[in-house]
C-alpha atoms as one frame of an Amber mdcrd trajectory, in Angstrom:
protein
  64.799  84.962  89.690  63.150  86.054  86.446  65.853  88.732  85.899  68.574
  86.175  86.621  67.273  83.738  84.003  66.925  86.521  81.437  70.452  87.717
  82.226  71.865  84.195  81.799  69.968  83.653  78.545  71.276  86.923  77.096
  74.832  86.060  78.139  74.605  82.620  76.548  73.254  84.072  73.290  76.038
  86.660  73.256  78.614  83.924  73.748  77.182  81.812  70.936  77.117  84.796
  68.575  80.689  85.657  69.490  81.884  82.124  68.951  80.293  81.742  65.527
  81.782  84.996  64.264  85.243  84.809  65.875  86.310  81.177  65.822  85.790
  79.111  62.693  88.145  76.318  63.764  86.131  75.018  66.722  82.414  74.985
  67.320  80.897  76.336  70.497  79.911  72.764  71.423  83.538  71.652  71.088
  84.709  74.506  73.297  82.090  73.609  75.919  83.336  70.016  75.803  86.925
  71.183  76.434  85.702  73.347  79.305  83.836  70.373  80.815  86.957  68.160
  80.569  89.141  70.764  82.289  86.669  71.343  85.128  86.053  67.611  85.579
  89.802  66.896  85.643  90.179  69.316  88.546  87.104  67.991  90.364  88.363
  64.401  89.943  91.111  65.308  92.436  88.537  66.325  95.073  85.577  64.922
  96.913  82.413  66.044  95.154  78.851  66.074  96.446  76.304  66.532  93.681
  73.723  68.348  95.763  73.391  70.921  98.487  72.768  69.322 101.894  69.044
  69.396 102.709  69.779  71.249 105.964  72.311  73.510 104.141  74.933  72.601
 106.723  78.137  72.244 104.726  81.372  70.560 105.709  83.923  73.321 106.240
  87.688  73.479 105.694  90.335  72.881 103.085  89.490  69.175 102.978  85.720
  69.758 102.650  84.041  68.491  99.486  83.025  70.604  96.526  79.242  70.859
  96.419  77.395  71.323  93.140  75.268  74.360  94.008  73.296  74.791  90.815
  71.263  72.192  88.891  73.229  72.619  85.642  76.615  71.899  87.257  78.051
  75.314  86.360  79.195  76.157  89.905  80.797  73.976  92.568  81.567  75.343
  96.025  83.971  74.296  98.765  83.295  76.150 102.019  86.587  77.110 103.658
  85.101  79.306 106.387  81.419  79.797 107.050  79.968  82.840 108.729  79.326
  82.275 112.427  75.958  83.972 112.208  72.963  82.286 110.559  71.406  85.732
 110.151  74.366  86.947 108.081  72.704  86.273 104.707  73.028  88.865 101.948
  69.927  90.906 101.267  68.636  91.651  97.782  70.555  94.560  96.165  72.901
  94.837  99.181  76.439  95.911  98.271  78.822  93.048  98.976  82.581  93.474
  98.745  84.838  90.574  97.898  88.498  89.688  97.536  89.432  86.948  95.116
  92.160  85.014  93.367  91.274  83.013  90.280  92.988  80.345  88.223  92.176
  79.352  84.651  91.435  75.617  84.811  91.785  75.135  81.073  95.328  76.535
  81.286  96.025  74.224  84.254  94.567  71.234  82.370  96.640  71.993  79.261
  99.954  73.150  80.771  99.878  71.844  84.353 100.351  75.275  85.938  98.113
  77.293  88.243  98.644  80.964  87.461  96.537  83.229  89.641  95.126  86.687
  89.115  93.022  88.823  91.390  93.005  91.297  94.247  93.233  88.878  97.164
  96.722  89.953  98.244  96.823  93.481  96.822  95.175  95.832  99.279  96.043
  98.763  96.984  93.801  97.327  94.245  90.394  98.891  93.796  87.729  97.144
  95.860  85.507  94.703  94.021  81.826  94.538  94.813  78.420  93.636  93.479
  74.875  94.395  94.499  73.589  90.980  95.469  71.033  89.626  93.000  70.680
  92.877  91.076  71.997  92.034  87.603  70.504  95.178  86.085  73.575  97.003
  87.460  76.866  96.640  85.596  78.667  96.443  88.959  76.867  93.131  89.490
  76.471  91.802  85.960  80.176  92.133  85.098  81.139  89.459  87.662  78.558
  86.951  86.458  76.065  84.869  88.352  78.509  82.311  89.768  80.421  84.660
  92.068  77.174  85.601  93.862  75.592  82.144  94.034  77.373  80.984  97.238
  75.667  83.767  99.207  72.394  81.947  98.705  73.815  79.286 101.057  76.485
  80.909 103.251  76.661  84.188 105.137  78.515  87.267 103.986  81.503  86.787
 106.278  82.498  83.541 104.518  85.371  82.178 102.464  84.904  79.708  99.622
  86.614  78.044  96.714  84.495  77.962  93.564  84.669  76.247  90.224  82.746
  78.460  87.814  82.159  77.507  84.202  82.104  80.268  81.607  78.333  80.683
  81.275  78.158  81.721  84.943  81.477  83.605  84.907  82.517  87.134  83.997
  80.229  88.666  81.388  83.190  89.839  79.303  84.672  86.324  79.157  81.732
  84.079  78.325  82.788  83.702  74.684  86.224  82.462  75.844  84.609  79.292
  77.277  87.137  78.891  80.105  86.379  77.448  83.559  87.988  79.104  86.583
  88.834  78.105  90.122  88.183  81.044  92.462  89.191  81.636  96.052  86.727
  84.256  97.366  86.164  86.056 100.674  82.960  88.096 101.103  82.587  91.247
 103.249  79.990  93.897 104.054  82.599  96.632 104.439  85.135  97.811 101.904
  88.456  96.036 102.463
């Protein structure tokens, strides 16, 4: 947990430094406000539960609500398919493979289009993975904290939709201050 907080603090400081040097027309606070509006506009179309169920039993399916799964409201999760096994939780530093499609919510909010990118449907694409909870490895840090957070609540063989705000998103994109909608499936084996 200590490494995670340090990682997030360093990413936030990097984003602030990048914003002050690269964009003189809008402040970082203004960009965060735009990001919040875009994410909230998407969430306004859905049922939202502002806390994780105390028993961690989530509604499942495409009509399930989005649950806020972190106190700061940076990640919201809709469980599409939960692992059948309660013992299927990721272990610290375990390699977890995932397939994803993501959509820039700021682009959707501005232009009304959902343009996806990812490896969900391209089995020829290189496999994506992280080592759960180990942000000292670039293979984990590059994807950000948000993509791993659902595994705190659901098993590895699960499928979720996520709204991830920039501070918890890809390390290389934090300064862009863009929220994304992700569709993610997690696996133990390379797929």
